[in-house]
Short mmCIF file of C-alpha atoms and ligand atoms in Angstrom, two decimals:
data_model
loop_
_atom_site.label_atom_id
_atom_site.label_comp_id
_atom_site.label_asym_id
_atom_site.label_seq_id
_atom_site.Cartn_x
_atom_site.Cartn_y
_atom_site.Cartn_z
CA MET A 1 -0.73 -5.87 -25.72
CA ALA A 2 1.88 -6.74 -23.11
CA GLU A 3 0.66 -8.53 -20.01
CA PHE A 4 2.22 -6.92 -16.93
CA PHE A 5 1.12 -9.32 -14.21
CA LYS A 6 1.97 -12.53 -16.03
CA ASN A 7 1.84 -15.00 -13.18
CA ILE A 8 -1.35 -13.65 -11.71
CA PRO A 9 -4.66 -15.20 -12.70
CA LYS A 10 -8.06 -13.56 -12.25
CA ILE A 11 -8.69 -13.46 -8.51
CA LYS A 12 -11.75 -15.54 -7.62
CA TYR A 13 -13.74 -16.16 -4.48
CA GLU A 14 -12.76 -19.52 -2.98
CA GLY A 15 -14.17 -19.19 0.54
CA PRO A 16 -12.71 -19.02 4.07
CA SER A 17 -11.06 -22.45 3.97
CA SER A 18 -9.01 -21.70 0.84
CA ASP A 19 -5.28 -21.39 1.36
CA ASN A 20 -4.71 -20.00 -2.12
CA PRO A 21 -3.01 -16.62 -1.53
CA LEU A 22 -4.39 -15.37 -4.85
CA ALA A 23 -8.06 -15.93 -4.00
CA PHE A 24 -10.69 -14.08 -2.01
CA LYS A 25 -11.67 -15.78 1.24
CA PHE A 26 -14.58 -13.49 2.13
CA TYR A 27 -15.21 -11.11 -0.78
CA ASP A 28 -17.79 -12.87 -2.89
CA PRO A 29 -18.97 -10.16 -5.33
CA ASP A 30 -22.37 -11.73 -6.02
CA ARG A 31 -23.26 -12.66 -2.43
CA VAL A 32 -26.33 -10.73 -1.29
CA ILE A 33 -26.19 -9.04 2.11
CA MET A 34 -29.17 -7.03 3.30
CA GLY A 35 -30.67 -6.82 -0.18
CA LYS A 36 -27.59 -5.85 -2.19
CA THR A 37 -24.65 -7.75 -3.62
CA MET A 38 -21.25 -7.18 -2.07
CA LYS A 39 -20.16 -5.58 -5.32
CA GLU A 40 -22.99 -3.06 -5.06
CA HIS A 41 -22.29 -2.29 -1.41
CA PHE A 42 -18.66 -1.48 -1.99
CA LYS A 43 -17.78 0.07 -5.34
CA PHE A 44 -14.13 -0.72 -4.60
CA SER A 45 -11.69 1.62 -6.26
CA MET A 46 -8.01 1.60 -7.17
CA ALA A 47 -6.06 4.75 -6.24
CA TRP A 48 -3.90 5.57 -9.27
CA TRP A 49 -1.22 7.20 -7.12
CA HIS A 50 -0.43 4.39 -4.70
CA THR A 51 -1.04 1.52 -7.08
CA LEU A 52 0.60 2.74 -10.25
CA CYS A 53 2.98 5.50 -9.11
CA ALA A 54 4.24 4.92 -5.54
CA ALA A 55 7.40 2.84 -5.42
CA GLY A 56 8.00 2.86 -1.67
CA THR A 57 10.04 6.04 -1.33
CA ASP A 58 10.23 7.34 2.22
CA MET A 59 12.12 10.11 4.01
CA PHE A 60 15.13 7.86 4.44
CA GLY A 61 15.35 6.04 1.16
CA VAL A 62 14.40 5.65 -2.48
CA GLY A 63 11.71 3.36 -3.80
CA THR A 64 11.99 -0.42 -3.57
CA ALA A 65 9.27 -1.38 -6.07
CA ASP A 66 9.59 -1.17 -9.84
CA LYS A 67 6.62 0.80 -11.18
CA SER A 68 8.12 1.47 -14.60
CA PHE A 69 5.87 -1.12 -16.27
CA GLY A 70 8.51 -1.55 -18.96
CA ALA A 71 8.75 2.14 -19.94
CA GLU A 72 10.98 5.04 -19.08
CA VAL A 73 9.56 6.82 -16.01
CA GLY A 74 8.56 10.42 -16.70
CA THR A 75 7.53 9.87 -20.34
CA MET A 76 4.15 9.62 -22.03
CA GLU A 77 4.99 5.99 -22.90
CA HIS A 78 5.22 5.39 -19.17
CA ALA A 79 1.90 7.19 -18.63
CA LYS A 80 0.30 4.85 -21.18
CA ALA A 81 1.96 1.79 -19.71
CA LYS A 82 0.45 2.74 -16.34
CA VAL A 83 -3.00 2.85 -17.96
CA ASP A 84 -2.48 -0.61 -19.45
CA ALA A 85 -1.14 -2.01 -16.19
CA GLY A 86 -3.89 -0.34 -14.17
CA PHE A 87 -6.67 -1.77 -16.31
CA GLU A 88 -5.12 -5.23 -16.22
CA PHE A 89 -4.79 -4.94 -12.44
CA MET A 90 -8.43 -3.86 -11.98
CA ASP A 91 -9.62 -6.57 -14.34
CA LYS A 92 -7.73 -9.32 -12.51
CA LEU A 93 -9.10 -8.18 -9.14
CA GLY A 94 -12.64 -7.50 -10.34
CA ILE A 95 -12.36 -3.85 -9.27
CA GLU A 96 -14.68 -1.58 -11.22
CA TYR A 97 -13.59 1.93 -10.18
CA PHE A 98 -10.50 4.07 -9.97
CA CYS A 99 -9.55 7.52 -8.62
CA PHE A 100 -6.78 9.87 -9.78
CA HIS A 101 -4.99 13.16 -9.23
CA ASP A 102 -4.14 15.00 -12.46
CA VAL A 103 -0.39 14.55 -11.99
CA ASP A 104 -0.76 10.80 -11.33
CA LEU A 105 -1.75 10.44 -14.97
CA VAL A 106 1.01 12.28 -16.82
CA PRO A 107 4.35 13.88 -16.05
CA GLU A 108 3.89 17.61 -15.46
CA ALA A 109 5.29 19.78 -18.27
CA ASP A 110 6.86 23.24 -18.00
CA THR A 111 3.59 25.00 -18.79
CA ILE A 112 0.03 24.24 -17.85
CA ALA A 113 -1.01 24.37 -21.52
CA GLU A 114 1.41 21.53 -22.32
CA THR A 115 0.42 19.52 -19.22
CA ASN A 116 -3.23 19.89 -20.24
CA LYS A 117 -2.44 18.60 -23.74
CA ARG A 118 -0.86 15.53 -22.18
CA LEU A 119 -3.88 15.08 -19.92
CA ASP A 120 -6.21 15.25 -22.94
CA GLU A 121 -4.15 12.61 -24.72
CA ILE A 122 -4.01 10.20 -21.77
CA THR A 123 -7.69 10.59 -20.87
CA ASP A 124 -8.64 9.83 -24.51
CA TYR A 125 -6.74 6.60 -24.02
CA ILE A 126 -8.27 5.92 -20.60
CA LYS A 127 -11.74 6.59 -21.99
CA GLU A 128 -11.21 4.05 -24.77
CA LYS A 129 -10.26 1.48 -22.15
CA MET A 130 -13.24 2.40 -19.97
CA ASP A 131 -15.61 2.00 -22.90
CA ALA A 132 -14.09 -1.37 -23.72
CA THR A 133 -14.14 -2.74 -20.16
CA GLY A 134 -16.97 -0.96 -18.32
CA LYS A 135 -14.57 0.35 -15.65
CA LYS A 136 -15.63 3.65 -14.10
CA LEU A 137 -14.18 6.73 -12.46
CA LEU A 138 -15.17 7.09 -8.79
CA TRP A 139 -13.67 10.55 -8.32
CA GLY A 140 -11.07 12.87 -9.69
CA THR A 141 -8.92 15.50 -8.04
CA ALA A 142 -6.06 17.91 -8.64
CA ASN A 143 -2.78 17.51 -6.82
CA LEU A 144 -2.37 20.91 -5.13
CA PHE A 145 0.35 19.89 -2.69
CA SER A 146 3.39 18.21 -4.32
CA ASN A 147 4.79 20.95 -6.55
CA PRO A 148 7.00 23.45 -4.67
CA ARG A 149 4.68 26.26 -5.75
CA TYR A 150 2.15 24.86 -3.27
CA MET A 151 4.49 25.16 -0.28
CA ASN A 152 1.85 27.36 1.40
CA GLY A 153 -1.12 25.53 -0.01
CA ALA A 154 -3.38 26.36 -2.95
CA GLY A 155 -6.52 28.06 -1.63
CA SER A 156 -4.50 29.11 1.42
CA THR A 157 -1.46 30.44 -0.45
CA ASN A 158 -0.16 33.98 0.01
CA SER A 159 0.45 34.24 -3.77
CA ALA A 160 -2.46 35.23 -6.02
CA ASP A 161 -0.57 33.80 -9.02
CA VAL A 162 -0.24 30.41 -7.34
CA TYR A 163 -3.94 30.62 -6.44
CA ALA A 164 -4.77 31.23 -10.11
CA PHE A 165 -2.59 28.28 -11.12
CA ALA A 166 -4.41 26.07 -8.62
CA ALA A 167 -7.73 27.26 -10.04
CA ALA A 168 -6.54 26.28 -13.52
CA GLN A 169 -5.66 22.80 -12.27
CA VAL A 170 -9.04 22.41 -10.55
CA LYS A 171 -10.81 23.53 -13.74
CA LYS A 172 -8.93 20.98 -15.82
CA ALA A 173 -9.40 18.18 -13.27
CA LEU A 174 -13.14 18.90 -13.30
CA ASP A 175 -13.14 18.79 -17.12
CA LEU A 176 -11.44 15.40 -16.97
CA THR A 177 -13.77 14.11 -14.25
CA VAL A 178 -16.78 15.01 -16.39
CA LYS A 179 -15.13 13.60 -19.53
CA LEU A 180 -14.65 10.27 -17.75
CA GLY A 181 -18.12 10.27 -16.18
CA GLY A 182 -16.94 10.58 -12.55
CA LYS A 183 -19.55 11.21 -9.87
CA GLY A 184 -17.18 12.74 -7.34
CA TYR A 185 -14.58 15.47 -7.05
CA VAL A 186 -12.29 15.61 -4.00
CA PHE A 187 -10.56 18.45 -2.21
CA TRP A 188 -7.90 17.13 0.11
CA GLY A 189 -6.24 20.15 1.70
CA GLY A 190 -2.84 18.70 2.49
CA ARG A 191 -1.19 22.08 2.59
CA GLU A 192 -4.30 24.15 3.23
CA GLY A 193 -3.15 25.18 6.67
CA TYR A 194 -0.24 26.88 8.35
CA GLU A 195 2.92 26.35 10.36
CA THR A 196 2.91 29.56 12.42
CA LEU A 197 0.40 32.35 13.01
CA LEU A 198 3.32 34.79 13.01
CA ASN A 199 3.14 34.88 9.20
CA THR A 200 -0.49 33.90 8.62
CA ASN A 201 -3.74 35.72 7.85
CA MET A 202 -6.06 32.91 8.87
CA LYS A 203 -9.30 34.68 7.96
CA LEU A 204 -8.13 35.52 4.42
CA GLU A 205 -6.86 31.97 3.90
CA LEU A 206 -10.16 30.40 4.99
CA ASP A 207 -12.18 32.84 2.87
CA ASN A 208 -9.98 32.12 -0.14
CA ILE A 209 -10.26 28.34 0.24
CA ALA A 210 -14.05 28.73 0.32
CA ARG A 211 -13.90 31.00 -2.76
CA LEU A 212 -11.92 28.35 -4.66
CA MET A 213 -14.47 25.69 -3.70
CA LYS A 214 -17.39 27.95 -4.69
CA MET A 215 -15.78 28.61 -8.08
CA ALA A 216 -15.30 24.85 -8.50
CA VAL A 217 -18.98 24.24 -7.77
CA ASP A 218 -20.08 26.98 -10.20
CA TYR A 219 -17.79 25.74 -12.95
CA GLY A 220 -18.52 22.06 -12.33
CA ARG A 221 -22.27 22.56 -12.48
CA SER A 222 -21.88 24.69 -15.64
CA ILE A 223 -20.19 21.82 -17.49
CA GLY A 224 -22.70 19.21 -16.34
CA PHE A 225 -20.99 17.73 -13.28
CA ASP A 226 -23.93 16.32 -11.32
CA GLY A 227 -21.97 14.33 -8.74
CA ASP A 228 -20.77 15.28 -5.26
CA PHE A 229 -17.89 17.48 -4.24
CA TYR A 230 -16.04 16.13 -1.24
CA ILE A 231 -13.77 17.54 1.43
CA GLU A 232 -11.41 14.88 2.76
CA PRO A 233 -10.60 15.95 6.32
CA LYS A 234 -7.15 15.42 7.80
CA PRO A 235 -5.77 17.22 10.86
CA LYS A 236 -2.08 17.43 10.00
CA GLU A 237 0.68 16.05 7.80
CA PRO A 238 2.19 17.53 5.79
CA THR A 239 1.08 20.85 7.32
CA LYS A 240 1.09 21.29 11.11
CA HIS A 241 -2.37 22.86 11.38
CA GLN A 242 -4.70 21.80 8.56
CA TYR A 243 -7.98 23.68 8.26
CA ASP A 244 -10.04 20.57 7.42
CA PHE A 245 -9.05 19.05 10.77
CA ASP A 246 -11.85 16.51 11.06
CA ALA A 247 -15.42 15.87 9.93
CA ALA A 248 -17.01 18.27 12.43
CA THR A 249 -14.62 21.08 11.49
CA ALA A 250 -15.13 20.53 7.76
CA ILE A 251 -18.92 20.47 8.16
CA GLY A 252 -18.82 23.72 10.13
CA PHE A 253 -16.70 25.29 7.38
CA LEU A 254 -19.02 24.09 4.61
CA LYS A 255 -22.06 25.46 6.44
CA GLU A 256 -20.38 28.76 7.25
CA TYR A 257 -19.63 29.34 3.58
CA GLY A 258 -22.90 27.96 2.15
CA LEU A 259 -21.17 25.01 0.46
CA ASP A 260 -23.04 22.27 2.30
CA LYS A 261 -25.56 21.60 -0.47
CA ASP A 262 -22.89 20.62 -2.99
CA PHE A 263 -20.30 19.05 -0.71
CA LYS A 264 -20.15 15.87 1.33
CA LEU A 265 -17.18 14.29 3.07
CA ASN A 266 -14.70 11.67 1.95
CA ILE A 267 -13.68 9.97 5.20
CA GLU A 268 -10.31 8.26 5.42
CA ALA A 269 -9.66 5.82 8.26
CA ASN A 270 -6.06 6.86 8.85
CA HIS A 271 -6.98 10.58 8.89
CA ALA A 272 -9.62 9.89 11.55
CA THR A 273 -7.10 8.34 13.92
CA LEU A 274 -4.60 11.15 13.29
CA ALA A 275 -7.34 13.54 14.45
CA GLY A 276 -7.65 11.57 17.68
CA HIS A 277 -10.94 9.98 16.65
CA THR A 278 -12.02 6.54 15.63
CA PHE A 279 -12.93 5.89 12.00
CA GLN A 280 -16.45 5.13 13.25
CA HIS A 281 -16.69 8.52 14.97
CA GLU A 282 -15.88 10.38 11.77
CA LEU A 283 -18.38 8.31 9.80
CA ARG A 284 -21.10 8.91 12.38
CA VAL A 285 -20.49 12.68 12.47
CA SER A 286 -20.73 12.78 8.67
CA ALA A 287 -23.81 10.57 8.57
CA ILE A 288 -25.87 12.50 11.11
CA HIS A 289 -25.36 15.62 8.99
CA GLY A 290 -26.33 13.79 5.79
CA MET A 291 -22.78 14.26 4.54
CA LEU A 292 -21.34 10.76 4.42
CA GLY A 293 -20.15 10.81 0.82
CA SER A 294 -17.30 8.40 0.18
CA ILE A 295 -14.59 6.45 1.98
CA ASP A 296 -10.84 6.21 1.61
CA ALA A 297 -10.28 2.70 2.91
CA ASN A 298 -7.00 2.13 4.71
CA GLN A 299 -5.67 1.98 8.24
CA GLY A 300 -2.93 3.62 10.25
CA ASP A 301 -0.60 2.29 12.89
CA LEU A 302 -1.35 3.74 16.29
CA LEU A 303 2.23 3.09 17.40
CA LEU A 304 3.58 5.29 14.63
CA GLY A 305 1.18 8.23 14.56
CA TRP A 306 1.58 9.29 10.96
CA ASP A 307 -0.33 8.60 7.78
CA THR A 308 0.96 5.13 6.97
CA ASP A 309 -1.89 4.31 4.51
CA GLU A 310 -1.81 0.58 5.21
CA PHE A 311 -4.18 -1.88 3.63
CA PRO A 312 -6.99 -2.47 6.11
CA PHE A 313 -6.88 -5.73 8.03
CA ASP A 314 -8.57 -4.75 11.29
CA VAL A 315 -11.92 -6.55 11.07
CA TYR A 316 -13.26 -4.86 14.19
CA GLU A 317 -12.75 -1.41 12.59
CA ALA A 318 -14.14 -2.57 9.26
CA THR A 319 -17.22 -3.97 11.03
CA MET A 320 -17.90 -0.71 12.82
CA CYS A 321 -17.37 1.16 9.54
CA MET A 322 -19.84 -1.03 7.69
CA TYR A 323 -22.28 -0.73 10.61
CA GLU A 324 -22.24 3.04 10.08
CA VAL A 325 -22.52 2.73 6.30
CA LEU A 326 -25.45 0.29 6.49
CA LYS A 327 -27.24 2.44 9.07
CA ALA A 328 -26.75 5.47 6.82
CA GLY A 329 -28.39 3.58 3.94
CA GLY A 330 -25.15 3.06 2.00
CA LEU A 331 -23.04 5.43 -0.05
CA LYS A 332 -24.77 7.09 -3.01
CA ASN A 333 -22.22 8.46 -5.45
CA GLY A 334 -19.30 7.35 -3.29
CA GLY A 335 -17.43 4.11 -2.88
CA PHE A 336 -14.48 2.50 -1.13
CA ASN A 337 -11.25 3.81 -2.55
CA PHE A 338 -8.16 1.95 -1.35
CA ASP A 339 -6.00 4.94 -0.50
CA ALA A 340 -3.49 2.37 0.66
CA LYS A 341 -0.03 1.22 -0.25
CA ASN A 342 2.11 -1.81 0.29
CA ARG A 343 4.75 -1.67 3.00
CA ARG A 344 8.13 -0.68 1.59
CA ALA A 345 9.46 -4.19 2.06
CA SER A 346 6.51 -5.73 0.18
CA TYR A 347 7.76 -4.63 -3.20
CA THR A 348 6.81 -7.30 -5.75
CA PRO A 349 3.85 -7.25 -8.18
CA GLU A 350 2.27 -10.14 -6.21
CA ASP A 351 2.30 -7.91 -3.13
CA MET A 352 0.12 -5.39 -4.96
CA PHE A 353 -2.50 -8.13 -5.31
CA TYR A 354 -2.08 -9.37 -1.75
CA GLY A 355 -2.73 -5.82 -0.51
CA PHE A 356 -6.02 -5.52 -2.36
CA ILE A 357 -7.09 -9.07 -1.53
CA LEU A 358 -6.48 -8.30 2.16
CA GLY A 359 -8.37 -5.00 1.96
CA MET A 360 -11.33 -6.37 0.03
CA ASP A 361 -11.61 -9.44 2.26
CA THR A 362 -11.39 -7.29 5.40
CA PHE A 363 -14.23 -5.07 4.23
CA ALA A 364 -16.28 -8.06 3.08
CA LEU A 365 -15.92 -9.53 6.58
CA GLY A 366 -16.83 -6.16 8.03
CA LEU A 367 -20.00 -6.09 5.93
CA ILE A 368 -20.98 -9.65 6.89
CA LYS A 369 -20.43 -8.94 10.59
CA ALA A 370 -22.11 -5.51 10.53
CA ALA A 371 -25.19 -7.05 8.93
CA ALA A 372 -25.15 -9.77 11.62
CA LEU A 373 -24.95 -7.07 14.29
CA ILE A 374 -27.94 -5.25 12.87
CA GLU A 375 -29.92 -8.47 12.41
CA ASP A 376 -29.07 -9.53 15.95
CA GLY A 377 -30.62 -6.26 17.10
CA ARG A 378 -29.35 -6.22 20.70
CA ILE A 379 -27.09 -3.20 20.24
CA ASP A 380 -29.75 -1.13 18.47
CA LYS A 381 -32.37 -2.12 21.03
CA PHE A 382 -30.04 -1.20 23.87
CA VAL A 383 -29.40 2.26 22.44
CA GLU A 384 -33.10 2.79 21.83
CA ASP A 385 -34.00 1.80 25.40
CA ARG A 386 -31.20 3.91 26.83
CA TYR A 387 -32.95 7.07 25.65
CA ALA A 388 -36.49 5.90 26.45
CA SER A 389 -36.96 8.75 28.94
CA PHE A 390 -37.24 11.10 25.95
CA ASN A 391 -40.18 9.20 24.48
CA SER A 392 -42.86 10.37 26.91
CA GLY A 393 -43.59 12.86 29.65
CA ILE A 394 -41.11 15.67 30.19
CA GLY A 395 -38.56 13.98 27.88
CA ALA A 396 -40.97 14.08 24.94
CA LYS A 397 -41.64 17.77 25.63
CA ILE A 398 -37.87 18.48 25.55
CA VAL A 399 -37.43 16.70 22.24
CA LYS A 400 -40.41 18.46 20.67
CA GLY A 401 -39.17 21.85 21.86
CA GLU A 402 -42.36 22.33 23.89
CA THR A 403 -40.83 23.31 27.20
CA ASN A 404 -38.56 25.95 28.69
CA LEU A 405 -36.19 26.51 31.59
CA VAL A 406 -38.98 27.68 33.92
CA GLU A 407 -41.05 24.54 33.44
CA LEU A 408 -37.98 22.30 33.68
CA ALA A 409 -36.88 24.02 36.89
CA GLU A 410 -40.34 23.47 38.43
CA TYR A 411 -40.22 19.83 37.32
CA ALA A 412 -36.76 19.38 38.86
CA GLU A 413 -37.85 20.95 42.12
CA LYS A 414 -40.74 18.50 42.41
CA LEU A 415 -38.35 15.64 41.73
CA GLY A 416 -36.02 16.70 44.47
CA ALA A 417 -33.14 14.75 42.89
CA PRO A 418 -33.13 12.50 39.80
CA GLU A 419 -32.15 8.85 40.03
CA LEU A 420 -28.86 7.89 38.42
CA PRO A 421 -29.15 7.31 34.63
CA SER A 422 -29.37 3.65 33.63
CA SER A 423 -26.09 1.72 33.32
CA GLY A 424 -24.11 2.21 30.11
CA ARG A 425 -23.25 -1.51 30.09
CA GLN A 426 -20.20 -0.99 27.89
CA GLU A 427 -18.58 -4.30 28.78
CA TYR A 428 -21.79 -6.24 28.11
CA LEU A 429 -22.10 -4.56 24.69
CA GLN A 430 -18.48 -5.22 23.83
CA SER A 431 -18.95 -8.88 24.60
CA ILE A 432 -21.87 -8.96 22.14
CA ILE A 433 -19.52 -7.64 19.47
CA ASN A 434 -17.01 -10.37 20.27
CA SER A 435 -19.62 -13.10 20.12
CA ILE A 436 -20.84 -11.83 16.74
CA LEU A 437 -17.32 -11.51 15.37
CA PHE A 438 -16.02 -14.82 16.64
CA GLY A 439 -19.02 -16.87 17.78
C1 XUL B 501 -3.44 12.08 1.63
C2 XUL B 501 -4.65 11.58 0.97
C3 XUL B 501 -4.84 11.95 -0.46
C4 XUL B 501 -6.24 12.19 -0.86
C5 XUL B 501 -6.41 12.70 -2.27
O1 XUL B 501 -3.35 11.79 2.97
O2 XUL B 501 -5.43 10.88 1.57
O3 XUL B 501 -4.26 10.96 -1.23
O4 XUL B 501 -7.01 11.03 -0.73
O5 XUL B 501 -5.68 13.84 -2.52
CO1 CO B 502 -7.13 9.84 1.00
#
């Protein structure tokens, strides 16, 4: 079989002092951190769409990278070449998982029956490769946003026929996810939203999105899907108002419609910042509701303000992410999917490797530093002490739900006026982070 990345060897761990661009400096798959190997902590995944499909097209220009892999783009030969290239790429990087949208795998045909035939053929081929290599599917999804029929969304569309077509795609994508042993199924509602309320029945759209998700759960469970469904929140882009704005909004929606037992969240760093939050905020909101499912690892550019899907290199952010993940006890069925792409001017095959090496090393550093932060203990101790007033006396009664406004009012009257709360010491805490990161 043709080798696509001829000049690229298997990427090995060489340590921080290595200057070999094709080596890991921090990601050492077998290194044990807090009881688990790095490989177990991460379950790194390759996103089929960015890695094997995206060629750098933007609103002002065509692609710069050649992703033909020696075949004619838009053919089944090309679809197969992408499988071969993808497996070689994962093998050389030591990545064990991948994620896909249905239309990343094959060119869409004129009818869904024909597209599904193509999907069956390509997933037979993928399955063979998975069996031969031990690579696994992290999650599957259906692309319900690119085709013009989804101009108003899928669950949120005004056309019942388009809704039915979306349901058919979800059904097939679930079949494929189960066929390939995936433990996750994602709903990213890129066009599940609206541009103007002048033409929108918001209540019907929300109800219909929930109905589509409920049908997906019922069907998925009926064919043996025992993994997690995920909503991937994002506030905007491409739609102006997206219903899954952020983690808190998505959790409220899932609870309102009784979907919270089957769904968790897939949190993407760049979506968090678009929502005006930090990545850490979105992870914490998910974790405290028991809904931290999976992570789309990337980063945005705060100077740009759109979804730039860059490979993560911000170690501070990665540390705070891994702090949340470790505190939450890790991800169960989820993993770290690099929903990230090379910059348009980084267009060579080597750049694809540099992107993943950067991302994997950044997260490895984040894990090392987050573990050091937890082992150091000062931050955790500070937070614990900060709320000590709720451990005894009137505070303990509040927490246990054993008091009421009358008793609290009497208590306050006796006090006269409370002392100021203890100092937040933000600057002191930030300097601890710096000394752990760079000390
Ligand atoms: C888009 C995005 C998607 C989802 C899957 O911003 O993140 O690629 O991850 O549909
Ligand atoms: Co994503």
